[in-house]
Coordinates of C-alpha atoms in Angstrom, one line a residue:
M1 CA -9.2 23.8 -16.0
T2 CA -8.6 25.4 -12.6
T3 CA -6.0 23.9 -10.3
D4 CA -7.6 25.2 -7.1
K5 CA -7.6 22.4 -4.6
Q6 CA -11.2 23.0 -3.7
S7 CA -12.2 22.3 -7.3
H8 CA -11.2 18.6 -6.8
W9 CA -13.7 17.7 -4.1
K10 CA -15.5 15.2 -6.4
E11 CA -12.3 13.4 -7.0
Y12 CA -11.5 13.2 -3.3
R13 CA -15.1 12.0 -2.6
A14 CA -14.7 9.2 -5.2
A15 CA -11.2 8.3 -3.9
I16 CA -12.4 8.1 -0.3
C17 CA -15.2 5.8 -1.2
A18 CA -12.9 3.7 -3.3
T19 CA -10.3 3.4 -0.6
L20 CA -12.8 2.3 2.1
I21 CA -11.8 -1.2 1.0
M22 CA -8.2 -0.3 2.1
V23 CA -9.6 0.1 5.6
A24 CA -10.7 -3.5 5.3
A25 CA -7.2 -4.4 4.2
G26 CA -5.7 -2.6 7.2
N27 CA -8.1 -4.4 9.5
A28 CA -6.8 -7.7 8.2
I29 CA -3.2 -6.7 8.7
G30 CA -3.6 -5.1 12.1
W31 CA -5.9 -7.8 13.4
T32 CA -2.9 -10.0 14.3
S33 CA -1.3 -7.5 16.6
P34 CA -3.9 -7.7 19.4
T35 CA -5.2 -11.1 18.5
L36 CA -2.2 -13.4 18.3
P37 CA -0.9 -12.7 21.9
R38 CA -4.4 -13.5 23.1
L39 CA -4.6 -16.8 21.1
Q40 CA -1.3 -17.9 22.7
E41 CA -2.7 -17.5 26.3
E42 CA -3.7 -20.6 28.2
D43 CA -7.4 -19.6 28.3
S44 CA -7.5 -18.9 24.6
P45 CA -10.6 -20.2 22.8
I46 CA -8.2 -21.6 20.1
L47 CA -4.8 -22.2 21.6
I48 CA -2.0 -21.7 19.1
T49 CA 1.8 -22.2 19.1
S50 CA 4.4 -19.7 18.1
S51 CA 4.8 -21.4 14.7
Q52 CA 1.1 -21.4 14.1
S53 CA 1.0 -17.7 15.1
S54 CA 3.6 -16.9 12.4
W55 CA 1.5 -18.8 9.8
I56 CA -1.8 -17.0 10.8
N57 CA 0.1 -13.7 10.4
S58 CA 1.8 -14.4 7.1
I59 CA -0.6 -16.7 5.2
M60 CA -2.9 -13.9 4.3
I61 CA -0.4 -11.9 2.4
L62 CA 1.0 -15.1 0.7
S63 CA -2.5 -15.8 -0.6
S64 CA -2.7 -12.4 -2.2
T65 CA -0.1 -13.5 -4.8
A66 CA -2.7 -15.9 -6.2
S67 CA -5.2 -13.2 -7.1
A68 CA -2.9 -10.5 -8.5
L69 CA -2.8 -11.9 -12.1
P70 CA -6.5 -12.7 -12.3
A71 CA -7.1 -9.1 -11.0
A72 CA -5.2 -7.7 -14.0
Y73 CA -7.5 -9.6 -16.4
L74 CA -10.6 -8.6 -14.5
A75 CA -9.6 -4.9 -14.5
D76 CA -9.1 -4.9 -18.3
R77 CA -12.1 -7.1 -19.1
F78 CA -14.8 -5.9 -16.7
G79 CA -13.5 -2.6 -15.5
R80 CA -11.7 -1.2 -12.4
K81 CA -14.8 -0.5 -10.4
S82 CA -16.6 -3.9 -10.9
S83 CA -13.3 -5.7 -10.0
M84 CA -12.9 -3.7 -6.8
L85 CA -16.5 -4.4 -5.8
L86 CA -15.8 -8.1 -6.3
A87 CA -12.8 -7.9 -3.9
A88 CA -15.1 -7.1 -1.0
I89 CA -16.6 -10.6 -1.1
P90 CA -13.6 -12.5 0.3
Y91 CA -13.3 -10.0 3.1
I92 CA -16.9 -10.5 4.1
I93 CA -16.7 -14.3 4.0
G94 CA -13.3 -14.3 5.9
W95 CA -14.6 -12.3 8.8
I96 CA -17.8 -14.4 9.0
M97 CA -15.5 -17.5 9.3
I98 CA -13.5 -16.0 12.1
I99 CA -16.7 -15.3 14.0
F100 CA -17.6 -19.0 14.0
A101 CA -14.0 -20.5 14.0
S102 CA -13.2 -23.2 16.5
T103 CA -9.9 -24.6 15.1
V104 CA -6.6 -23.4 13.8
N105 CA -7.3 -24.7 10.3
E106 CA -10.4 -22.6 10.2
L107 CA -8.4 -19.6 11.1
Y108 CA -5.9 -20.4 8.3
I109 CA -8.8 -20.5 5.7
A110 CA -10.3 -17.4 7.2
R111 CA -7.0 -15.6 6.7
I112 CA -6.5 -16.9 3.1
L113 CA -9.7 -15.4 1.9
P114 CA -9.0 -11.7 2.7
G115 CA -5.6 -12.3 1.1
L116 CA -7.3 -13.0 -2.2
G117 CA -9.2 -9.7 -1.9
Y118 CA -6.0 -8.0 -0.9
G119 CA -4.3 -9.0 -4.1
V120 CA -7.2 -7.7 -6.2
I121 CA -7.5 -4.3 -4.6
Y122 CA -3.7 -3.6 -4.4
T123 CA -3.5 -4.5 -8.1
I124 CA -6.5 -2.4 -9.2
A125 CA -6.8 0.5 -6.8
P126 CA -3.7 2.4 -7.9
M127 CA -5.0 2.1 -11.5
Y128 CA -8.4 3.4 -10.6
L129 CA -7.2 6.3 -8.5
G130 CA -4.5 7.3 -11.0
E131 CA -7.1 7.3 -13.9
I132 CA -9.8 9.3 -12.1
S133 CA -7.6 12.1 -10.8
S134 CA -6.2 15.3 -12.3
D135 CA -2.5 15.7 -12.6
S136 CA -2.3 18.2 -9.7
V137 CA -3.8 15.9 -7.1
R138 CA -2.9 12.4 -8.5
G139 CA -0.2 11.9 -6.0
A140 CA -2.4 12.9 -3.0
L141 CA -5.3 10.6 -4.2
A142 CA -2.9 7.6 -4.7
I143 CA -1.6 8.1 -1.1
L144 CA -5.1 7.7 0.2
I145 CA -4.6 4.0 -0.4
T146 CA -2.0 4.0 2.4
V147 CA -3.8 6.5 4.6
M148 CA -7.0 4.3 4.7
N149 CA -4.9 1.2 5.2
K150 CA -3.3 2.8 8.3
L151 CA -6.7 3.8 9.6
G152 CA -7.8 0.1 9.4
I153 CA -4.6 -0.9 11.4
L154 CA -5.2 1.8 14.0
L155 CA -8.8 0.6 14.5
Q156 CA -7.5 -2.9 15.3
Y157 CA -4.9 -1.4 17.8
C158 CA -7.6 0.6 19.5
I159 CA -10.5 -1.9 19.6
G160 CA -8.7 -5.3 19.6
P161 CA -7.2 -5.4 23.1
Y162 CA -10.6 -4.5 24.7
V163 CA -13.1 -6.8 22.9
S164 CA -13.3 -10.5 22.1
M165 CA -12.0 -12.0 18.9
K166 CA -15.5 -12.5 17.7
A167 CA -16.6 -9.0 18.5
L168 CA -13.6 -7.6 16.6
A169 CA -14.3 -9.8 13.6
G170 CA -17.9 -8.5 13.7
F171 CA -16.7 -4.9 13.6
N172 CA -14.3 -5.7 10.7
L173 CA -17.2 -7.4 8.8
S174 CA -19.0 -4.0 8.6
I175 CA -16.2 -2.3 6.7
P176 CA -16.3 -4.2 3.4
V177 CA -20.1 -4.0 3.5
L178 CA -19.9 -0.2 3.9
F179 CA -17.4 0.0 1.0
F180 CA -19.7 -1.9 -1.3
L181 CA -22.8 0.2 -0.4
T182 CA -20.9 3.5 -1.1
F183 CA -18.6 2.6 -4.0
V184 CA -21.3 1.0 -6.1
W185 CA -22.7 4.5 -6.9
L186 CA -19.4 5.9 -8.0
P187 CA -18.3 6.1 -11.7
E188 CA -16.0 3.8 -13.6
S189 CA -12.6 5.0 -14.8
P190 CA -12.9 7.2 -17.9
Y191 CA -9.7 5.7 -19.2
F192 CA -11.3 2.2 -19.1
Y193 CA -14.2 3.4 -21.1
V194 CA -11.9 5.0 -23.7
T195 CA -9.9 1.7 -24.0
K196 CA -13.2 0.1 -24.9
D197 CA -14.0 2.9 -27.4
N198 CA -17.1 3.9 -25.3
I199 CA -16.7 7.6 -25.4
P200 CA -20.2 8.8 -24.2
P201 CA -20.0 6.9 -20.9
A202 CA -16.3 8.0 -20.6
M203 CA -17.4 11.7 -21.0
K204 CA -20.3 11.1 -18.5
A205 CA -17.9 9.6 -15.9
L206 CA -15.4 12.4 -16.3
K207 CA -18.1 15.0 -15.8
R208 CA -19.2 13.2 -12.6
L209 CA -15.6 13.4 -11.4
R210 CA -15.0 17.1 -12.2
T211 CA -16.6 20.2 -10.8
T212 CA -16.8 21.8 -14.3
D213 CA -18.8 20.7 -17.3
N214 CA -16.0 21.9 -19.6
T215 CA -14.2 18.5 -19.8
S216 CA -13.7 18.3 -23.6
D217 CA -10.0 19.3 -23.5
E218 CA -9.3 16.7 -20.8
M219 CA -11.1 14.1 -22.7
K220 CA -9.1 14.9 -25.8
K221 CA -5.9 14.4 -23.8
I222 CA -7.2 11.1 -22.3
K223 CA -8.0 9.8 -25.8
T224 CA -4.6 10.8 -27.1
T225 CA -2.9 9.2 -24.2
V226 CA -4.9 5.9 -24.5
A227 CA -4.4 5.8 -28.2
E228 CA -0.6 6.1 -27.8
D229 CA -0.6 3.5 -25.1
M230 CA -3.0 1.1 -26.8
R231 CA -1.4 1.3 -30.3
N232 CA 0.2 -2.0 -29.4
R233 CA -1.8 -4.2 -27.1
G234 CA 0.0 -4.6 -23.8
K235 CA 1.5 -8.0 -22.9
F236 CA 3.4 -9.1 -19.9
T237 CA 6.6 -9.4 -22.0
D238 CA 6.3 -5.6 -22.7
L239 CA 7.3 -5.0 -19.1
V240 CA 10.8 -6.2 -19.9
T241 CA 11.2 -5.7 -23.7
D242 CA 10.2 -2.0 -23.7
P243 CA 13.0 0.1 -22.3
S244 CA 10.8 2.6 -20.5
N245 CA 8.6 -0.2 -19.0
R246 CA 11.7 -2.1 -18.0
K247 CA 13.0 1.0 -16.2
A248 CA 9.7 1.7 -14.5
L249 CA 9.5 -2.0 -13.4
G250 CA 13.0 -1.8 -12.0
I251 CA 12.3 1.4 -10.1
T252 CA 9.0 0.1 -8.6
L253 CA 10.5 -3.3 -7.7
V254 CA 13.3 -1.6 -5.7
L255 CA 10.9 0.8 -4.0
F256 CA 8.5 -2.0 -2.9
G257 CA 11.5 -4.2 -2.0
T258 CA 12.9 -1.5 0.2
Q259 CA 9.4 -0.9 1.6
Q260 CA 9.1 -4.6 2.8
F261 CA 12.7 -5.4 3.7
C262 CA 13.0 -2.4 5.9
G263 CA 10.9 -4.5 8.3
S264 CA 7.6 -2.6 8.1
A265 CA 5.3 -5.6 7.9
A266 CA 6.9 -7.3 10.9
V267 CA 6.8 -4.1 13.0
I268 CA 3.1 -3.5 12.2
S269 CA 2.0 -7.1 12.6
Y270 CA 4.0 -7.9 15.7
A271 CA 3.8 -4.4 17.3
Q272 CA 2.3 -5.5 20.6
Q273 CA 4.6 -8.5 20.9
I274 CA 7.7 -6.4 20.1
F275 CA 6.7 -3.8 22.8
E276 CA 6.2 -6.7 25.3
Q277 CA 9.6 -8.1 24.5
A278 CA 11.2 -4.7 24.7
G279 CA 10.0 -4.3 28.3
G280 CA 9.3 -0.6 28.1
K281 CA 7.5 1.5 30.8
I282 CA 4.3 1.8 28.7
K283 CA 1.8 -1.1 28.4
A284 CA 2.2 -2.9 25.1
S285 CA -1.4 -2.4 24.1
E286 CA -1.2 1.3 24.8
A287 CA 2.1 1.6 23.0
S288 CA 0.5 0.0 20.0
I289 CA -2.4 2.5 20.0
I290 CA 0.2 5.3 20.1
L291 CA 2.0 3.7 17.2
G292 CA -1.2 3.4 15.2
C293 CA -2.2 7.0 15.8
V294 CA 1.2 8.3 14.8
Q295 CA 1.2 6.1 11.7
L296 CA -2.2 7.4 10.6
C297 CA -1.2 11.1 11.2
A298 CA 2.0 10.6 9.3
A299 CA 0.2 9.0 6.3
A300 CA -2.4 11.8 6.3
S301 CA 0.3 14.5 6.3
T302 CA 1.9 12.8 3.2
V303 CA -1.3 13.6 1.2
F304 CA -0.3 17.3 1.5
L305 CA 3.4 16.8 1.2
V306 CA 3.7 14.5 -1.9
D307 CA 2.5 17.0 -4.4
R308 CA 4.5 19.9 -2.8
V309 CA 7.8 18.3 -1.7
G310 CA 7.9 15.7 -4.4
R311 CA 8.2 11.9 -4.4
R312 CA 12.0 11.6 -4.5
P313 CA 12.9 13.8 -1.4
L314 CA 10.3 12.0 0.7
L315 CA 11.7 8.6 -0.2
I316 CA 15.3 9.7 0.5
I317 CA 14.3 11.0 3.9
S318 CA 12.2 8.0 4.7
S319 CA 14.9 5.4 3.6
L320 CA 17.6 7.2 5.6
G321 CA 15.4 7.5 8.7
V322 CA 14.3 3.8 8.8
C323 CA 17.9 2.7 8.3
V324 CA 19.0 4.7 11.3
M325 CA 16.1 3.7 13.5
N326 CA 16.4 0.0 12.7
A327 CA 20.1 0.2 13.8
V328 CA 19.0 2.0 17.0
I329 CA 16.3 -0.5 17.9
G330 CA 18.5 -3.4 17.0
S331 CA 21.2 -2.0 19.3
Y332 CA 18.7 -1.7 22.2
F333 CA 17.7 -5.3 21.9
F334 CA 21.4 -6.3 21.6
Y335 CA 22.3 -4.6 24.9
K336 CA 19.1 -5.9 26.6
D337 CA 19.0 -9.5 25.4
Y338 CA 22.6 -10.4 24.4
L339 CA 24.7 -8.3 26.8
K340 CA 22.0 -8.5 29.5
A341 CA 22.5 -4.8 30.3
D342 CA 20.2 -2.9 32.6
M343 CA 18.0 -0.8 30.3
Q344 CA 15.6 0.7 32.8
S345 CA 17.1 4.1 32.4
V346 CA 16.2 4.1 28.7
G347 CA 13.0 2.1 29.1
L348 CA 11.1 4.4 26.7
L349 CA 13.6 4.1 24.0
P350 CA 11.9 1.2 22.1
V351 CA 8.6 3.0 22.2
F352 CA 10.1 6.3 20.9
G353 CA 12.3 4.4 18.5
I354 CA 9.6 2.3 16.9
V355 CA 7.2 5.3 16.8
L356 CA 9.8 7.5 15.1
Y357 CA 10.6 4.5 12.7
I358 CA 6.9 4.4 11.8
V359 CA 6.7 8.2 11.2
L360 CA 9.8 8.1 8.9
Y361 CA 8.6 5.0 7.1
T362 CA 5.1 6.3 6.6
I363 CA 6.0 9.7 5.0
G364 CA 7.8 7.9 2.2
L365 CA 8.3 4.2 1.8
S366 CA 4.8 3.3 3.0
T367 CA 2.9 5.8 0.9
V368 CA 4.9 7.1 -2.1
P369 CA 5.7 3.8 -4.0
M370 CA 1.9 3.5 -4.6
A371 CA 1.8 7.0 -6.1
V372 CA 4.8 6.3 -8.3
T373 CA 3.3 3.0 -9.5
S374 CA 0.1 4.8 -10.6
E375 CA 2.3 7.2 -12.7
V376 CA 5.2 5.4 -14.3
F377 CA 3.4 2.7 -16.4
P378 CA 1.4 3.4 -19.6
T379 CA -2.2 2.3 -19.8
N380 CA -1.6 -0.7 -22.0
V381 CA 0.6 -2.4 -19.4
K382 CA -0.5 -0.8 -16.1
S383 CA -2.7 -3.8 -15.0
H384 CA 0.1 -6.2 -15.8
A385 CA 2.6 -4.1 -13.9
T386 CA 0.5 -3.7 -10.8
S387 CA -0.3 -7.5 -10.8
V388 CA 3.5 -8.3 -11.0
L389 CA 4.2 -5.8 -8.2
Q390 CA 1.5 -7.2 -6.0
I391 CA 2.9 -10.7 -6.4
F392 CA 6.3 -9.4 -5.6
V393 CA 5.0 -7.6 -2.5
G394 CA 3.1 -10.6 -1.5
F395 CA 6.1 -12.9 -1.5
T396 CA 8.4 -10.3 0.1
T397 CA 5.9 -9.5 2.8
F398 CA 5.3 -13.1 3.5
T399 CA 9.1 -13.7 3.8
V400 CA 9.5 -10.8 6.2
T401 CA 6.5 -11.7 8.5
K402 CA 7.3 -15.4 8.5
M403 CA 11.0 -15.2 8.9
Y404 CA 10.9 -12.4 11.5
Q405 CA 9.5 -14.8 14.1
V406 CA 12.0 -17.6 13.1
I407 CA 15.1 -15.4 13.2
A408 CA 14.0 -13.5 16.3
D409 CA 13.4 -16.8 18.2
K410 CA 16.7 -18.3 17.1
F411 CA 19.1 -15.4 17.1
G412 CA 17.3 -12.5 18.8
N413 CA 15.4 -9.4 17.8
Y414 CA 18.6 -7.4 17.4
V415 CA 19.7 -9.5 14.4
V416 CA 16.4 -9.0 12.6
F417 CA 16.5 -5.2 13.1
W418 CA 20.1 -5.0 11.9
I419 CA 19.2 -6.9 8.8
F420 CA 16.4 -4.5 8.2
A421 CA 18.9 -1.6 8.6
V422 CA 21.2 -3.0 5.9
C423 CA 18.3 -3.5 3.5
S424 CA 17.1 0.1 4.1
F425 CA 20.6 1.4 3.3
F426 CA 20.8 -0.3 0.0
G427 CA 17.4 1.0 -0.9
L428 CA 18.5 4.5 0.0
V429 CA 21.5 4.3 -2.3
Y430 CA 19.3 3.2 -5.3
I431 CA 16.7 5.9 -4.7
Y432 CA 19.3 8.6 -4.4
F433 CA 21.0 7.8 -7.7
Q434 CA 18.3 6.3 -9.8
L435 CA 14.8 7.6 -9.0
P436 CA 13.4 10.4 -11.2
E437 CA 10.9 12.9 -9.9
T438 CA 7.3 12.6 -11.2
K439 CA 5.7 15.4 -9.3
G440 CA 3.2 17.4 -11.4
R441 CA 4.0 15.6 -14.6
S442 CA 1.4 14.2 -16.9
F443 CA 1.4 10.5 -17.9
S444 CA 2.8 11.3 -21.3
A445 CA 5.6 13.5 -19.9
I446 CA 6.6 10.8 -17.4
Q447 CA 6.8 8.2 -20.2
H448 CA 9.0 10.5 -22.3
R449 CA 11.3 11.1 -19.3
L450 CA 11.7 7.4 -18.7
R451 CA 12.8 7.1 -22.3
H452 CA 15.4 9.8 -21.6
N453 CA 14.1 11.9 -24.4
R454 CA 14.3 15.4 -22.9
S455 CA 13.5 17.3 -26.1
V456 CA 10.4 15.2 -26.8
E457 CA 9.4 15.7 -23.1
R458 CA 9.5 19.5 -23.5
D459 CA 7.5 19.2 -26.7
A460 CA 4.9 17.1 -24.9
E461 CA 4.7 19.6 -22.0
Q462 CA 4.3 22.5 -24.5
Q463 CA 1.6 20.6 -26.2
E464 CA -0.3 20.1 -22.9
Q465 CA 0.0 23.8 -22.1
S466 CA -1.6 24.6 -25.5
F467 CA -4.8 22.6 -24.7

């Protein structure tokens, strides 16, 4: 099968439609940046305190942990596509509630509901994209998850400061509706059909995803891979009892741990507030828009970089970069808030520092862990692994977003950013010494590599080339 990029347009079409729900997820994350400062103003329609603000921000991601495990069951029982369509419903209900909300408790509930959808899509979307894509574009398609998420965040930065909370919620309501209306026509994962021994619909789905009708060789490889993976039905315990699964789980836990504890969730959710506290020369709302634009462009560029440069180099550059920028931003707040130094001469430093932080974060830590997740786990435990990872990400993101406000209020912003710098450094060390490269490798070759069986890996690659 040809590896010409243009031959994969059907895969990109399916991936774009599938990841429209990620725009809805980005909307839910970015909504807090322009909305929370407004809700704390005296003329707010629902006046909130700083503590309530941190709960409104963090409770959505905390609720995502409740839906990750059910999502794994839904994906294996009813399919990846049907489960992702189901995830649109909590988003729709949540935004309708925000439109009509009049109390803080109603806002809490309205934030919990999208969190349930968030847990489902971040458990299942990596599976779906990994299973519909060819080896040569699998990394790029997986990164669309993050690209579309960043698009949703940017939309909130651009629209939120200039419209009412109800109007913003109305706009956000349209995104999951659009996702449902477009994705419902797309095919199910061929891998899912093969796991159910439904070969004719699997072949039909594969032909709809490829620009060639000659898919028999690829279907043969899919059946071989699924047969090997499903020989023993996957259980949650297989994630720790099987050596290759255990290594894959350890790698992905560290990647997502570094992704969260480098401070990304706090910077994105509190962007406008951070810019206001930094006292730069650019309006906070305008700085947030710049941040969102840069973030989206960086994520989009990673689509082209990940299958050329590789996963490992991008993660090393990203971890080192965010470590340095966290230290720089922390130092700025230390001089400004603790030493009370005059920072007018470097008034643009926090804007440039945070923008550069976002660029470095997005080209690696933000995007690549999702691609790695879609590659390193076999089919029989992939849903279990992604659900465990989503629970882990939910709790770590909640911890970062909730404790950021607490620590910043008590000790100062500089302490928070220095903590983020230390966490980034430890992640960098692990990635440098432990992370294998998965660029361009098939699922079977990656599994053999995780088992450290190089001769078997070469045999598997030779066998693939013979197809």
